[in-house]
PDB file of C-alpha atoms in Angstrom:
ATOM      1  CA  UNK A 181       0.000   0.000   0.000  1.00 91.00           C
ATOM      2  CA  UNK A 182       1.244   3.696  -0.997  1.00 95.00           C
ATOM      3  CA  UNK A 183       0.814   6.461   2.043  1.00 97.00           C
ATOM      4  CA  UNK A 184       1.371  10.140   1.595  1.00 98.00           C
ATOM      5  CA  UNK A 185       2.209  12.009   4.191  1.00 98.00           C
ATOM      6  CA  UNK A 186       1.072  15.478   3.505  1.00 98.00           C
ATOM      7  CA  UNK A 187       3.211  18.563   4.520  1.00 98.00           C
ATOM      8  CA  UNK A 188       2.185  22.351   6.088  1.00 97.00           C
ATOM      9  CA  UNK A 189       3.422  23.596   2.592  1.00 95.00           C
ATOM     10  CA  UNK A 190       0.809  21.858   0.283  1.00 97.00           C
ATOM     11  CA  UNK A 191      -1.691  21.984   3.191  1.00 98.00           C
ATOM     12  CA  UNK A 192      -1.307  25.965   3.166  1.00 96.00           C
ATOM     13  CA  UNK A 193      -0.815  26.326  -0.692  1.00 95.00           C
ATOM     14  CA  UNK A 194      -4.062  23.673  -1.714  1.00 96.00           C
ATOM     15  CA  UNK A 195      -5.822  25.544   1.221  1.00 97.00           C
ATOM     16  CA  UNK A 196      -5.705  28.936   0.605  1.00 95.00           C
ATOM     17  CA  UNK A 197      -7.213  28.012  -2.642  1.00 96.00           C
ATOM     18  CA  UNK A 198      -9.924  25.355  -1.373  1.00 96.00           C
ATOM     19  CA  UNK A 199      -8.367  22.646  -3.846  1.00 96.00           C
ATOM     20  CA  UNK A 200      -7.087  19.828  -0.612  1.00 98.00           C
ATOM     21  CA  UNK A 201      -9.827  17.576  -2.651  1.00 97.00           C
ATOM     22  CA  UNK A 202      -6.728  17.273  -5.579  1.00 96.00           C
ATOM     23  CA  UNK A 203      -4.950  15.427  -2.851  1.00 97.00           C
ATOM     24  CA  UNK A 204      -7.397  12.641  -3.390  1.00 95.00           C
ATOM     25  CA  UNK A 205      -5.770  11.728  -7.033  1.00 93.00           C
ATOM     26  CA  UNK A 206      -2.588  10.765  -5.527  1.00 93.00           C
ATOM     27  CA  UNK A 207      -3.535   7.351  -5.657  1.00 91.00           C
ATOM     28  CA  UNK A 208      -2.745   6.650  -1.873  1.00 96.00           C
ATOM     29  CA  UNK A 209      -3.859   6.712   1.639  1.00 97.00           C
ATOM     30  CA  UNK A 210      -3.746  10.359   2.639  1.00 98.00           C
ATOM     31  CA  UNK A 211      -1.597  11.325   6.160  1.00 98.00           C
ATOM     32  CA  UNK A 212      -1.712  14.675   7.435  1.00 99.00           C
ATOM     33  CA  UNK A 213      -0.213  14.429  10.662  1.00 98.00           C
ATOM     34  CA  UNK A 214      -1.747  16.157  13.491  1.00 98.00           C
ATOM     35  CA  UNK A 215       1.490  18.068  14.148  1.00 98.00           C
ATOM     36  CA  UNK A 216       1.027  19.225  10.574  1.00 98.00           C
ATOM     37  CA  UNK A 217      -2.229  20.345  11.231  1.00 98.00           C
ATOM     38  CA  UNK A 218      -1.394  22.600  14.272  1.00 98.00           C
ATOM     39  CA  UNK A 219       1.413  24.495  12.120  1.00 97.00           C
ATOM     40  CA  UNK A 220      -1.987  25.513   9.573  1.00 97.00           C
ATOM     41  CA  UNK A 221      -3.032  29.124  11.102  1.00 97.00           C
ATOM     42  CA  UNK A 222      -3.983  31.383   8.322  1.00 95.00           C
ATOM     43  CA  UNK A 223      -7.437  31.114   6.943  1.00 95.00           C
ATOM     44  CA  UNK A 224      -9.062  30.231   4.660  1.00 96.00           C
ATOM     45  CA  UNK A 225      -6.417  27.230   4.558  1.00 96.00           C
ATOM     46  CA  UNK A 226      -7.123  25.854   8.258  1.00 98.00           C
ATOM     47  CA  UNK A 227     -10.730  26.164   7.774  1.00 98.00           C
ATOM     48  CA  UNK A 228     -10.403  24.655   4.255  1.00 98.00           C
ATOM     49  CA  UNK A 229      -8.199  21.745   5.898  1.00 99.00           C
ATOM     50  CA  UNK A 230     -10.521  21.049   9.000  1.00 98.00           C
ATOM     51  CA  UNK A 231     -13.687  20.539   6.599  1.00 98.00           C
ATOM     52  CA  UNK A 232     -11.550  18.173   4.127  1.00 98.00           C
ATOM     53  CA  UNK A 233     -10.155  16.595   7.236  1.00 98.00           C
ATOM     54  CA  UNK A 234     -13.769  16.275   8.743  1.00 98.00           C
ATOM     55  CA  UNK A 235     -15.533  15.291   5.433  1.00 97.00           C
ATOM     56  CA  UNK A 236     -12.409  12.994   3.849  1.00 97.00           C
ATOM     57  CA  UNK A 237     -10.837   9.282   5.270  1.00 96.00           C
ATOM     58  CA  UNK A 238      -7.609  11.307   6.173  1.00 98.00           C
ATOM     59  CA  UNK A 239      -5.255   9.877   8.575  1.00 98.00           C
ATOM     60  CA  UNK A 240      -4.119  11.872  11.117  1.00 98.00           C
ATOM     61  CA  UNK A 241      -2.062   9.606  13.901  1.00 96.00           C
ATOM     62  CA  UNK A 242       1.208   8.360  13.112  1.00 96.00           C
ATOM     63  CA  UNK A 243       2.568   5.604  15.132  1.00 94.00           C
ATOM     64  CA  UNK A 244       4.815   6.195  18.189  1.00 94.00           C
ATOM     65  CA  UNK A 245       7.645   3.674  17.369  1.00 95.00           C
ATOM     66  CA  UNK A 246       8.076   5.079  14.201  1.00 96.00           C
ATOM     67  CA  UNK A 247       8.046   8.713  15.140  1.00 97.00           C
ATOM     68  CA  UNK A 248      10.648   8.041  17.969  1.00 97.00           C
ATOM     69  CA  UNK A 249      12.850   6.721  15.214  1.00 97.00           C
ATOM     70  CA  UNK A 250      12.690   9.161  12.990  1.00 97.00           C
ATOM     71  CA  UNK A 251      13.416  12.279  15.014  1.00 98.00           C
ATOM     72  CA  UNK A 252      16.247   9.777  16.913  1.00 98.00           C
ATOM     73  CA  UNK A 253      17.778   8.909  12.741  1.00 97.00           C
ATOM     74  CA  UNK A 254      17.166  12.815  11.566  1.00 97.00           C
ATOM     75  CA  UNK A 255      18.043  15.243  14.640  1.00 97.00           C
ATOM     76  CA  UNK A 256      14.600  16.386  14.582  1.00 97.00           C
ATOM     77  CA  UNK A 257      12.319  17.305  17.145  1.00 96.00           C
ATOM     78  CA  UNK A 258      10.087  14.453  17.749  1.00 94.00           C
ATOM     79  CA  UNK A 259       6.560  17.203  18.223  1.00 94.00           C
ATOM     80  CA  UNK A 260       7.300  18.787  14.786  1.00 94.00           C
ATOM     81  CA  UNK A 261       5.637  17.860  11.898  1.00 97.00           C
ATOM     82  CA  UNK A 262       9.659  17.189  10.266  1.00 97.00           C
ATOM     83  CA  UNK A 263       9.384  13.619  12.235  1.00 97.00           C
ATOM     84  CA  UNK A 264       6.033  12.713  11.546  1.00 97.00           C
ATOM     85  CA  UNK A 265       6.191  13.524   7.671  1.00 97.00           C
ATOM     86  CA  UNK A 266       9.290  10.767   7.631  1.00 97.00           C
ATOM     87  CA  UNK A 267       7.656   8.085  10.220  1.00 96.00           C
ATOM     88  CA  UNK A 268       6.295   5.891   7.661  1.00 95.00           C
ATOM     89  CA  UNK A 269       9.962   5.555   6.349  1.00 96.00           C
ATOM     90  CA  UNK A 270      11.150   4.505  10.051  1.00 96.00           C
ATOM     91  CA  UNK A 271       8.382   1.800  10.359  1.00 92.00           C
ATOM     92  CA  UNK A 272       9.798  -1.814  10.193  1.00 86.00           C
ATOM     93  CA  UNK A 273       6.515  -3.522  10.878  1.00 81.00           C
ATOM     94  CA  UNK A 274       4.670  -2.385   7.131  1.00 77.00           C
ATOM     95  CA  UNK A 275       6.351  -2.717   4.264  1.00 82.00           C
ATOM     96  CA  UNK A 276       4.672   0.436   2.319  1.00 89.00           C
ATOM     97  CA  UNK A 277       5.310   3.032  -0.687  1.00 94.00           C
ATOM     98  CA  UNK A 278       6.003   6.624   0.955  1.00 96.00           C
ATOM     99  CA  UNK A 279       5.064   9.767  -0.612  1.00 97.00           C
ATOM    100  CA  UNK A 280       6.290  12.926   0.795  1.00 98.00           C
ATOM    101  CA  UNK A 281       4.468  15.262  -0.412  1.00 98.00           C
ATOM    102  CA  UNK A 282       5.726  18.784   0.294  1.00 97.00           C
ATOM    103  CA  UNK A 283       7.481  21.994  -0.866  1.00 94.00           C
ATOM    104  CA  UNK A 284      10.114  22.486   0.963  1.00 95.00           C
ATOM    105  CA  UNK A 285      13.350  21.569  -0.916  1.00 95.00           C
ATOM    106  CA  UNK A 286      15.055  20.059   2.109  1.00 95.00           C
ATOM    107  CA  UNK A 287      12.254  18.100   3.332  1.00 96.00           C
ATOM    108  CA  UNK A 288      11.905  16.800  -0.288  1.00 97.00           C
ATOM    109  CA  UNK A 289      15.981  16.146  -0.538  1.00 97.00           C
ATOM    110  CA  UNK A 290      15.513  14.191   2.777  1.00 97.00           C
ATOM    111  CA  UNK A 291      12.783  12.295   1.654  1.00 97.00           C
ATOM    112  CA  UNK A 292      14.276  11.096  -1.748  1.00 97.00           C
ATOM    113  CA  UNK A 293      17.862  10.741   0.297  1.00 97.00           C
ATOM    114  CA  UNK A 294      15.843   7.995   2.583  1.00 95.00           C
ATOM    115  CA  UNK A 295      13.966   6.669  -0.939  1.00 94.00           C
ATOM    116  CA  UNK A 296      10.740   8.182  -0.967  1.00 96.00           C
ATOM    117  CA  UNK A 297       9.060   9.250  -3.971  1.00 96.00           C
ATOM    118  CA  UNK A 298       8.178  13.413  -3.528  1.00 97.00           C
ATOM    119  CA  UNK A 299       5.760  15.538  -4.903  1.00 96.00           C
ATOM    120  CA  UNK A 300       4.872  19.504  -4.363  1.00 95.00           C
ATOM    121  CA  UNK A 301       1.663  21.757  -4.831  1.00 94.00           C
ATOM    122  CA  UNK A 302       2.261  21.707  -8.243  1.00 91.00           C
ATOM    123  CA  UNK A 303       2.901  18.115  -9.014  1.00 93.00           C
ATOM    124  CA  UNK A 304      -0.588  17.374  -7.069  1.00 95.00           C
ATOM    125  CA  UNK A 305      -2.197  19.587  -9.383  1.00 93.00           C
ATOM    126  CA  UNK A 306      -0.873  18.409 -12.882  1.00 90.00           C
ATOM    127  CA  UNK A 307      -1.642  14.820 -11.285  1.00 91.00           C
ATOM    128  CA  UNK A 308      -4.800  15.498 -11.327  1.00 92.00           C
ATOM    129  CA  UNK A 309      -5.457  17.140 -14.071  1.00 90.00           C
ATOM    130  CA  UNK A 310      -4.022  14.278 -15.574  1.00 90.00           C
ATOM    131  CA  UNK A 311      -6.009  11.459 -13.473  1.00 88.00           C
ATOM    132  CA  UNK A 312      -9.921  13.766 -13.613  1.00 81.00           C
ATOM    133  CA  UNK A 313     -11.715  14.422 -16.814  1.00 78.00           C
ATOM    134  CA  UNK A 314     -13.528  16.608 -15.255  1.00 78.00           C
ATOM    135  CA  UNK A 315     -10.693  18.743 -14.441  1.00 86.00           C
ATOM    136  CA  UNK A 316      -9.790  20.725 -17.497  1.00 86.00           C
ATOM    137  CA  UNK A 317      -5.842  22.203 -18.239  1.00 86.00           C
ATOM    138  CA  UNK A 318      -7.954  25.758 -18.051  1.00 88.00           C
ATOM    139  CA  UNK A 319      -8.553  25.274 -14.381  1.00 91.00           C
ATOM    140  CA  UNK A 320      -6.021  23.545 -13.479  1.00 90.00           C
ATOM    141  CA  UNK A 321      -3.738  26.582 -14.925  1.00 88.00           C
ATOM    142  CA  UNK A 322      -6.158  28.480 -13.377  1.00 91.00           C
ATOM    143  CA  UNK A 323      -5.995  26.828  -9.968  1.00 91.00           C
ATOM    144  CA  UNK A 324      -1.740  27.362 -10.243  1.00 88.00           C
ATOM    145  CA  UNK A 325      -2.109  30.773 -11.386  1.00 87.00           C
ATOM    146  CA  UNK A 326      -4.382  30.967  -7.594  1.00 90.00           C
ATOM    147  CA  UNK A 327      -2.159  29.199  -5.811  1.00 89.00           C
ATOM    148  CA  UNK A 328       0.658  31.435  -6.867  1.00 84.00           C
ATOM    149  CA  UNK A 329      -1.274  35.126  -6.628  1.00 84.00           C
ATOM    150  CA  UNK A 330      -2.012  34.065  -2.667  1.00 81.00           C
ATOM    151  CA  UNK A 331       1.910  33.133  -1.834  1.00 71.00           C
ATOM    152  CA  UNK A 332       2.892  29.798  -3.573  1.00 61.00           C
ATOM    153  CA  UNK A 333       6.442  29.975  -4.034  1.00 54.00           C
ATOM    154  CA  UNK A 334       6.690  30.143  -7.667  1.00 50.00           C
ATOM    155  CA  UNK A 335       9.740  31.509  -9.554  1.00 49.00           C
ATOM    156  CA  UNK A 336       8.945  33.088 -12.766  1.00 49.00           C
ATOM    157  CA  UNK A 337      10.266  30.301 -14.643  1.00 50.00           C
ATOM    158  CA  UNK A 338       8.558  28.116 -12.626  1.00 53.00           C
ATOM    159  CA  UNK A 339       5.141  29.691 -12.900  1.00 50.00           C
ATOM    160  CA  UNK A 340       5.896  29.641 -17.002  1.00 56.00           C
ATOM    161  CA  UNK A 341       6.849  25.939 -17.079  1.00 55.00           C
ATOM    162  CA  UNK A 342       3.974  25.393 -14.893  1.00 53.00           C
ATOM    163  CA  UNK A 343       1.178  26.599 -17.245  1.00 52.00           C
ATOM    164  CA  UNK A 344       3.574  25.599 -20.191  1.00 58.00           C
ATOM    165  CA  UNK A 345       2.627  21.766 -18.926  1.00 56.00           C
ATOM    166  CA  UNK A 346      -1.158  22.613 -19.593  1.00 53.00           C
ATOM    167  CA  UNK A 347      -0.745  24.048 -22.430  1.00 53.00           C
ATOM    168  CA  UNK A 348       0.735  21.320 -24.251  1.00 50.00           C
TER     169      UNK A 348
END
């Protein structure tokens, strides 16, 4: 089984725009660690990330064993949401796919470093505009062009490769 752990980064960026439901193409169990949750302040993204929370099968516990290993193996603080994004990695007793799915380039170097497959904002989006019929490359360009007018960290290039992928 595949489980993506789901980072404050996408949580903000999919928030702020009320798109957390493209988080359902990724073709795995969704994990949004509680500790991830508490770091989610600004609205509309926390109230846009309680409701999918409350209406969606999201996990939200990760387990202990694993958590204690991660922060032990990475230096990190075993509250922070840095430990619980890599748990699944640290747990002997499953023998799963892990997805980190976040936007922070160290996270994501970490993550690959330790073999997980990563994927951003972005990436979730083209995903499923790729995966849904339903969702066209005109919003899903429009859905990137939101997530980068309300603080997506988008370099210009970025932003022009970005819409460049719909337009093709």
């Amino acid at each position: 089984m595949t489980f993506a752990y789901v980072g404050p980064t996408v949580c903000y960026d999919l928030g702020q725009v009320g798109e957390l439901d493209l988080l359902e193409h990724l073709d795995a169990a969704i994990v949004v660690p509680e500790s991830v949750v508490e770091e989610i302040t600004v609205e509309p993204a926390r109230l846009n990330l309680d409701t999918f929370l409350d209406e969606r099968s999201v996990i939200t516990d990760v387990r202990s064993n694993p958590l204690d290993r991660a922060a032990d193996a990475l230096g990190l603080d075993r509250a922070g949401y840095e430990a619980a994004l890599f748990s699944g990695l640290f747990d002997d007793d499953a023998d799963d796919d892990i997805v980190v799915v976040s936007d922070d380039p160290r996270l994501r170097a970490i993550a690959a470093g330790l073999g997980a497959e990563t994927i951003g904002s972005f990436g979730v989006v083209v995903g499923a505009a790729q995966a849904d019929k339903y969702l066209t490359r005109a919003q899903a360009k429009r859905i990137v062009t939101r997530m980068d007018a309300v603080g997506l960290q988008m370099t210009g290039a970025l932003r022009g490769r970005a819409v460049g992928e719909f337009s093709a």
